Short mmCIF file of C-alpha atoms and ligand atoms in Angstrom, two decimals:
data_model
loop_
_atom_site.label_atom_id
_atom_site.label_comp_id
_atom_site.label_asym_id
_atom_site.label_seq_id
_atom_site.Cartn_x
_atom_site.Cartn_y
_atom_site.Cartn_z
CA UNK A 1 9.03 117.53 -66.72
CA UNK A 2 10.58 116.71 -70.01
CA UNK A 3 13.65 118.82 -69.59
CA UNK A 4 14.08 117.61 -66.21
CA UNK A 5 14.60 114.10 -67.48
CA UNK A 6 16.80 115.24 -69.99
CA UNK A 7 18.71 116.85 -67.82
CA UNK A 8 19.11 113.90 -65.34
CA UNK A 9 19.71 111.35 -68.69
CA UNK A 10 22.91 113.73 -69.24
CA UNK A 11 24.02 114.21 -65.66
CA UNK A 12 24.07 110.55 -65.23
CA UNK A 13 25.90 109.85 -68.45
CA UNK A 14 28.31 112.50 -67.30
CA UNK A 15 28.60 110.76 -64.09
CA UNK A 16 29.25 107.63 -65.73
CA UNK A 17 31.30 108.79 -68.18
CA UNK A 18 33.61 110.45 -65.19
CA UNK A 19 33.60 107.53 -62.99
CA UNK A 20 34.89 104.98 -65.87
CA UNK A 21 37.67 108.05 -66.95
CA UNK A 22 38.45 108.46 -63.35
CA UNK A 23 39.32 103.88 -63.35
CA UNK A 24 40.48 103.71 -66.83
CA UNK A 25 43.49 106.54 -65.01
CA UNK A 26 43.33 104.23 -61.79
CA UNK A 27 44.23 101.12 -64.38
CA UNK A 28 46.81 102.77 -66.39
CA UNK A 29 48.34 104.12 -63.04
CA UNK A 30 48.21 100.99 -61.37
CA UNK A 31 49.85 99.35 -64.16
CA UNK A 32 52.66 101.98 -64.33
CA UNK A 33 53.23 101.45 -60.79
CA UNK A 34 53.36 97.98 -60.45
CA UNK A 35 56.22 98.06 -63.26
CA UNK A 36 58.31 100.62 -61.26
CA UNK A 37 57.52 98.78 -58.16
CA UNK A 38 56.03 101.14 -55.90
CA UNK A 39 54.23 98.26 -54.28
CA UNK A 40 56.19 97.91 -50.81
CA UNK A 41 55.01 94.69 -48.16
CA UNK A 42 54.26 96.31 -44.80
CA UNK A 43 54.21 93.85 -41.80
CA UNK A 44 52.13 93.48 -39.04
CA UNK A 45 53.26 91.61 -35.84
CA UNK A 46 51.57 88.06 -34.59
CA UNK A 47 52.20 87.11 -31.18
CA UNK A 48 51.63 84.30 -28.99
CA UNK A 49 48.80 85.59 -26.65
CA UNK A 50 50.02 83.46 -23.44
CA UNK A 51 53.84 84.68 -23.97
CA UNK A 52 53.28 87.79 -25.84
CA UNK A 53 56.23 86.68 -27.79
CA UNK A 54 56.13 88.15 -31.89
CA UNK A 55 56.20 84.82 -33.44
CA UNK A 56 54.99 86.18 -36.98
CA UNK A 57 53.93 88.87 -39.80
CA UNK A 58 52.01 89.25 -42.09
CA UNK A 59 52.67 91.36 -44.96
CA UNK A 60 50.29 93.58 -46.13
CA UNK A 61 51.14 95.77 -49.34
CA UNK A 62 51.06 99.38 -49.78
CA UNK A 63 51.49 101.60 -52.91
CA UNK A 64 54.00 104.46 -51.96
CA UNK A 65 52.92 106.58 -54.86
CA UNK A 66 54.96 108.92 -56.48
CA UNK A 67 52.73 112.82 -56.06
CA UNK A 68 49.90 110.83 -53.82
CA UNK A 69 51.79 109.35 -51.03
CA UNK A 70 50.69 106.08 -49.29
CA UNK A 71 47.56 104.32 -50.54
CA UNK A 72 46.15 101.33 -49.13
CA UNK A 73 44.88 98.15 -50.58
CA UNK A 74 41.20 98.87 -50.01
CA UNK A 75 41.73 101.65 -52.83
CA UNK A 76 43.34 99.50 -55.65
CA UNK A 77 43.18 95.73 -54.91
CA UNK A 78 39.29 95.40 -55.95
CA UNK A 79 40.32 97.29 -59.26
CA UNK A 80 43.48 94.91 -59.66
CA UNK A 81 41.54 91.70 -59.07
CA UNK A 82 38.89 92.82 -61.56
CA UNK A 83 41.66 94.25 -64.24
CA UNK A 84 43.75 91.35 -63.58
CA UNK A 85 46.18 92.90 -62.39
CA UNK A 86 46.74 91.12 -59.63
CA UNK A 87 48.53 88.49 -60.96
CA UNK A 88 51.49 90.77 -61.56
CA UNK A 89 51.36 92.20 -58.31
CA UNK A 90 50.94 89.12 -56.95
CA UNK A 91 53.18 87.99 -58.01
CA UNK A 92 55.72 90.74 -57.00
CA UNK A 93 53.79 90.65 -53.15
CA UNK A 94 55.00 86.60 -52.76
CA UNK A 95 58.69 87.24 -54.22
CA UNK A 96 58.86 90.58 -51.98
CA UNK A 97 57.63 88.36 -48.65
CA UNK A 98 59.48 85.32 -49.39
CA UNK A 99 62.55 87.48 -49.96
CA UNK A 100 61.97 89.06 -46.73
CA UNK A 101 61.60 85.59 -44.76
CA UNK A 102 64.62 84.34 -46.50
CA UNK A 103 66.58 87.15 -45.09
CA UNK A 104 64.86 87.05 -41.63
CA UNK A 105 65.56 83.34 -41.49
CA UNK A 106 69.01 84.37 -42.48
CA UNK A 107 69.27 86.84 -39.70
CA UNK A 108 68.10 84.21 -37.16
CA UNK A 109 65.14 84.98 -36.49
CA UNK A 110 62.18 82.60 -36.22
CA UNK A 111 59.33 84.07 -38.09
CA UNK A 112 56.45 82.53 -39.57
CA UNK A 113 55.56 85.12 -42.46
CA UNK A 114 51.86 85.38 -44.20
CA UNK A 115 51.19 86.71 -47.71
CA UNK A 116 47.68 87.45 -48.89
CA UNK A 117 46.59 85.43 -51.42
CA UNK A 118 43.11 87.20 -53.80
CA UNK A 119 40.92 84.54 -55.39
CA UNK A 120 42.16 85.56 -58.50
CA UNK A 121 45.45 84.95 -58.12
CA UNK A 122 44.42 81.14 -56.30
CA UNK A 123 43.13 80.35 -59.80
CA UNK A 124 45.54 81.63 -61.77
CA UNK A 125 47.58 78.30 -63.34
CA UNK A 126 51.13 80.89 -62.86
CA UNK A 127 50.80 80.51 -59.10
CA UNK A 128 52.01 76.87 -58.33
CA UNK A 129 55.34 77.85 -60.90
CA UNK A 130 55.56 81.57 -59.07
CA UNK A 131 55.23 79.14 -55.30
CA UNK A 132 57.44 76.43 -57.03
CA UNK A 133 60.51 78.67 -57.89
CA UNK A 134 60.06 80.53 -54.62
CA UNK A 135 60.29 77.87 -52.74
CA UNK A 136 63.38 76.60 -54.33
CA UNK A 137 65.79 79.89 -53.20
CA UNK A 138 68.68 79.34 -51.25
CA UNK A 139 67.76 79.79 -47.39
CA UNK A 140 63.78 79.43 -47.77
CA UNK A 141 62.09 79.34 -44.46
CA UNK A 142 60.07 76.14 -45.25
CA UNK A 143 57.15 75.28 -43.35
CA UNK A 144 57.40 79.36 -42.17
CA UNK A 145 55.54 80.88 -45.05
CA UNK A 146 51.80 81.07 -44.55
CA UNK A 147 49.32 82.11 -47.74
CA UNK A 148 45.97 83.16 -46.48
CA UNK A 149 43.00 82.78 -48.77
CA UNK A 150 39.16 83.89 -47.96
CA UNK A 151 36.44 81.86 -48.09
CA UNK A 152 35.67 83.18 -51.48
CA UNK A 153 38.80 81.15 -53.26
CA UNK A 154 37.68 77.75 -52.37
CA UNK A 155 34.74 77.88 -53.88
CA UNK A 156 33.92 75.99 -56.85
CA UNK A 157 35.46 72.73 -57.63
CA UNK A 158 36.34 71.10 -54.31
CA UNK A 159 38.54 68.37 -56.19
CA UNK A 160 40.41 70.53 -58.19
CA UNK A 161 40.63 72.95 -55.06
CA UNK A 162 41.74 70.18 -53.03
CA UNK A 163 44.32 69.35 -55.73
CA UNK A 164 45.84 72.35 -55.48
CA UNK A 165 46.08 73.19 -51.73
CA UNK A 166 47.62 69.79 -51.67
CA UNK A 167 50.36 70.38 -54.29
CA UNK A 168 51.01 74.07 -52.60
CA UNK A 169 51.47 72.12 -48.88
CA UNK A 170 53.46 69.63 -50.43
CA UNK A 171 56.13 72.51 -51.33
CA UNK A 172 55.95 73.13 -47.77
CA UNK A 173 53.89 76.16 -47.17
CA UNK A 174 51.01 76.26 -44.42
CA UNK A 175 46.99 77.67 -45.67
CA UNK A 176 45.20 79.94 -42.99
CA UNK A 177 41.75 81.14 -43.75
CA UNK A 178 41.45 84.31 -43.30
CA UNK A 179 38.19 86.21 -42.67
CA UNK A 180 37.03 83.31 -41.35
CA UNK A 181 33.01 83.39 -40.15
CA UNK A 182 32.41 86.22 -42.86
CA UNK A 183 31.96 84.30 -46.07
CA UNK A 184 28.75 82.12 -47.27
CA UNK A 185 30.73 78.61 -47.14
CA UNK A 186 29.47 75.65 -45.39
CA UNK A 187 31.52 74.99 -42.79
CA UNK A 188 32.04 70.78 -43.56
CA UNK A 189 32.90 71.86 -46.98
CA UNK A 190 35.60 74.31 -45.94
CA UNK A 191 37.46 71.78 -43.19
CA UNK A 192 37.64 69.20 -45.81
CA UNK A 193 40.59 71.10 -46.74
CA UNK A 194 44.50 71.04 -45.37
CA UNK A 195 44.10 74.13 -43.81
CA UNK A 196 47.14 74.91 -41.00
CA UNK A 197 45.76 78.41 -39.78
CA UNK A 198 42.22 80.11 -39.12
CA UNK A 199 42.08 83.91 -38.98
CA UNK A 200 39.09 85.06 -36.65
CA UNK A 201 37.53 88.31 -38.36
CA UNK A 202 38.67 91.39 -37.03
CA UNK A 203 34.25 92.10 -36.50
CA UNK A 204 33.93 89.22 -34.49
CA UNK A 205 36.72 90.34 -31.65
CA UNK A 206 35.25 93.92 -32.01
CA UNK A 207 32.28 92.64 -31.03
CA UNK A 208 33.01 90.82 -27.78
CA UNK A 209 32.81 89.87 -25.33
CA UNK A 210 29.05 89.81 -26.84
CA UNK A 211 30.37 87.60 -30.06
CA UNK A 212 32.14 85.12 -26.99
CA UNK A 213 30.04 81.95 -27.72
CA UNK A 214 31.09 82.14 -31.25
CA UNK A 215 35.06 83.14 -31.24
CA UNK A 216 35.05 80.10 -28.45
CA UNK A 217 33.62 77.76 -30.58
CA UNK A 218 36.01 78.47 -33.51
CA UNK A 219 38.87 78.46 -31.07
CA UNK A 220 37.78 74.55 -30.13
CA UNK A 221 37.07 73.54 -33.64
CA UNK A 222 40.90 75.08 -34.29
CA UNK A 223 41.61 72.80 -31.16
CA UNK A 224 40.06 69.83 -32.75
CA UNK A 225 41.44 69.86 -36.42
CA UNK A 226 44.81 71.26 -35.20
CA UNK A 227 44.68 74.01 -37.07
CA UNK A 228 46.03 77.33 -35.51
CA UNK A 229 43.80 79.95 -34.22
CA UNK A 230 44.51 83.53 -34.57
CA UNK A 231 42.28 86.34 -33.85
CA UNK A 232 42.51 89.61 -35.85
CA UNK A 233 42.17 93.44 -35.44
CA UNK A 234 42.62 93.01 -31.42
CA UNK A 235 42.55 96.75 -30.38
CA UNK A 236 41.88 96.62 -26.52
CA UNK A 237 43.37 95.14 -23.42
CA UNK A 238 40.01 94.08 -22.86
CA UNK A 239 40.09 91.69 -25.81
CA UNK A 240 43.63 90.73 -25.34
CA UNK A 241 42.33 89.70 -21.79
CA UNK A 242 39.42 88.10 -22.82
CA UNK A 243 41.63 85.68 -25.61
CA UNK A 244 44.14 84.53 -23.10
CA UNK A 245 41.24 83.48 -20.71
CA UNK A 246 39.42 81.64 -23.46
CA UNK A 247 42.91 79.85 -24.31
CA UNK A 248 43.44 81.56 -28.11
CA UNK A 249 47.03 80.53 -29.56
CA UNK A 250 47.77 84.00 -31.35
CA UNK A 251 46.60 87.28 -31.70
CA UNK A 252 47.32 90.48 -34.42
CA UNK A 253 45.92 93.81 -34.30
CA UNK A 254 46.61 97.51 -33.59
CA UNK A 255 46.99 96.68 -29.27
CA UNK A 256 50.55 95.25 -30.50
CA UNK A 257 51.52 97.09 -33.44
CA UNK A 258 49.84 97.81 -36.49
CA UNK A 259 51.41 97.32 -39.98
CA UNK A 260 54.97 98.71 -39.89
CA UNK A 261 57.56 98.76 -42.16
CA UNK A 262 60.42 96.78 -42.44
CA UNK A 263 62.97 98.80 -39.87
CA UNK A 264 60.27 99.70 -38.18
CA UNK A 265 59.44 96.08 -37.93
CA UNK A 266 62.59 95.30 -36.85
CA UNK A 267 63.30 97.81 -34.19
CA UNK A 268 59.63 96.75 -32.79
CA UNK A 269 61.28 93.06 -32.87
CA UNK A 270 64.51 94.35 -31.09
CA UNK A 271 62.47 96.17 -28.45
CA UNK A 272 60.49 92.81 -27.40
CA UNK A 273 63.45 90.71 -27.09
P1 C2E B 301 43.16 91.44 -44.30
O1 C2E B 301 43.98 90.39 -44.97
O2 C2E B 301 42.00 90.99 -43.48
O3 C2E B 301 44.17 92.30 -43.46
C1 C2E B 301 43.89 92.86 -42.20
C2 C2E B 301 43.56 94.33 -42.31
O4 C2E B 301 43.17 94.80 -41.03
C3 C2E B 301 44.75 95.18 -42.74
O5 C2E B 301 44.26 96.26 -43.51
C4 C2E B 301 45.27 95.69 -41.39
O6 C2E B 301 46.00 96.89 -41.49
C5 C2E B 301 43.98 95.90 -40.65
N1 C2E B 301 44.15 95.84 -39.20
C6 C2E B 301 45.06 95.14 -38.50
N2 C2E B 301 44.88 95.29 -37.19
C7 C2E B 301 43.82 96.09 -37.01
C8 C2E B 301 43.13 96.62 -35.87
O7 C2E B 301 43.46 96.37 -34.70
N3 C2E B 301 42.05 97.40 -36.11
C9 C2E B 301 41.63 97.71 -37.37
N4 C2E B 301 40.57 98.50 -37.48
N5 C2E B 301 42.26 97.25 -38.47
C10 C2E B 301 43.34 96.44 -38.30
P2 C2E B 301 44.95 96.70 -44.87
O8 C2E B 301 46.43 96.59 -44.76
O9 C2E B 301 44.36 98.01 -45.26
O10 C2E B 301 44.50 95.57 -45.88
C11 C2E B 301 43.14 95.43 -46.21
C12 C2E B 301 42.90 94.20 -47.03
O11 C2E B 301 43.55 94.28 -48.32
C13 C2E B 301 43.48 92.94 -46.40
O12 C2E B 301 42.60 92.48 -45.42
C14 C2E B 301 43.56 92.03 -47.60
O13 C2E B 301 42.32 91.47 -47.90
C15 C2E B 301 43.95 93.00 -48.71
N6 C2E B 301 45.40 92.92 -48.91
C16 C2E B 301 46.39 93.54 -48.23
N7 C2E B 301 47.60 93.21 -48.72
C17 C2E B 301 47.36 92.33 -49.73
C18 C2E B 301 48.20 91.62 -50.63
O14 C2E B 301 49.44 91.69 -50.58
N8 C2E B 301 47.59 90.82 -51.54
C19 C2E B 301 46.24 90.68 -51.60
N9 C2E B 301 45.70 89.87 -52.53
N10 C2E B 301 45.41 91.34 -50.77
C20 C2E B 301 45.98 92.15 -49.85
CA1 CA B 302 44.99 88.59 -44.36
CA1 CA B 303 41.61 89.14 -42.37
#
């Protein structure tokens, strides 16, 4: 009837008039937050499957909000990336890791340390200055920090791409591609690049030993282009078994540790040594 679909025009503009309120808060909260740093690196352990020596971390940010407690990046970095955002916290994520490594490599201890890098961010002209000045500091682990981009930021122009993965390695840090099998890029395209690491999605290790064929056949194409292969989001024995067999350099996921933070990182370090 007509009422009906007057009544379902309104509810919907309610709805939408709710949902924008409820991200305009998210925004303003977000951008509060990020100014009183409440955005704290978390770090998740990478071993060496044939040792099961820790040989790396990768930091993966949290927001320890005031009244709400933890909240986790699947809740604000798709709203930062499309706010922009994220090239203040960023920003603040590659001074808080390369801090970190600094004092780790300080400390002694031989860490290879990977920061997430969003698409948005990649094209951002700041980052090279922000990667620049970083990698200047006093004590920087060079050749240990690792940025890990999807598929997603090297699309578009492969020169100017290619340009700038080759002025970031030149500073000395190491590319992994991370998600890797998940995005729409052709594959020729992608290994064009200087890329040092490639992350095996976390869907493809849940999935085997079924998804076998394929996680072999990236671990010999990261055999033939020398690029390092590490699988992610390895929760069973099973799967730990089944990369050692098949001869995969590194592994990450919740069987060794899931992200932890920084003394808890440490003490999980201690204990392995
Ligand atoms: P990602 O880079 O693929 O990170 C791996 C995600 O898998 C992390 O989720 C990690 O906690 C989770 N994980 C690790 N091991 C296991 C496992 O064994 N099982 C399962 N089920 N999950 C596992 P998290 O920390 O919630 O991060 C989600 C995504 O948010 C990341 O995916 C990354 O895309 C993004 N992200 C996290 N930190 C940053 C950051 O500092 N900057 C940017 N731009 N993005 C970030
Ligand atoms: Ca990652
Ligand atoms: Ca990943």
């Amino acid at each position: 009837s007509k009422k009906a679909g007057r009544d379902q025009v309104t509810f919907f503009t309610d709805e939408m008039g709710t949902a924008a309120k409820a991200r305009d808060l998210l925004e303003i909260e977000l951008a509060r937050g990020i100014e009183n740093d409440e955005f704290v690196l978390h770090y998740q352990p990478r071993i060496d499957v044939a040792s099961g020596q820790v040989v790396g971390a990768e930091g993966l940010v949290r927001w320890m909000h005031p009244t709400r407690g933890l909240i986790l990046p699947s809740d604000f970095i798709a709203v930062c990336e499309e706010t922009g955002l994220i090239e203040d916290l960023g920003r603040k994520v590659l001074e808080q890791g390369c801090e970190q490594a600094i004092k780790w490599h300080r400390a002694g201890l031989e860490l290879d340390v990977s920061l997430n890098v969003s698409p948005r961010q990649f094209s951002d002209p700041a980052l090279l200055e922000t990667l620049f000045r970083l990698a200047n500091l006093p004590d920087f682990p060079l050749g240990h920090i690792e940025l890990e981009v999807t598929e997603n930021v090297l699309i578009g122009d492969p020169d100017a791409i290619a340009e700038k993965l080759k002025a970031i390695t030149a500073m000395g840090y190491n590319i992994a591609i991370d998600d890797f099998g998940t995005g729409y890029s052709n594959l020729a395209y992608i290994l064009r690049f200087p890329l040092t690491c490639i992350k095996i999605d976390r869907s493809f290790i849940s999935q085997l030993p079924s998804s076998g064929p394929l996680v072999q056949l990236i671990i010999s194409l990261g055999e033939q282009t020398g690029a390092m292969v590490v699988s992610e989001g390895v929760e069973t024995h099973k799967q730990l078994d089944w990369l050692r067999k098949h001869d995969c350099a590194q592994a990450q996921g919740h069987v060794i540790a899931p992200p932890l933070q920084v003394a808890k990182f440490e003490s999980f370090l201690a204990k392995g040594r």
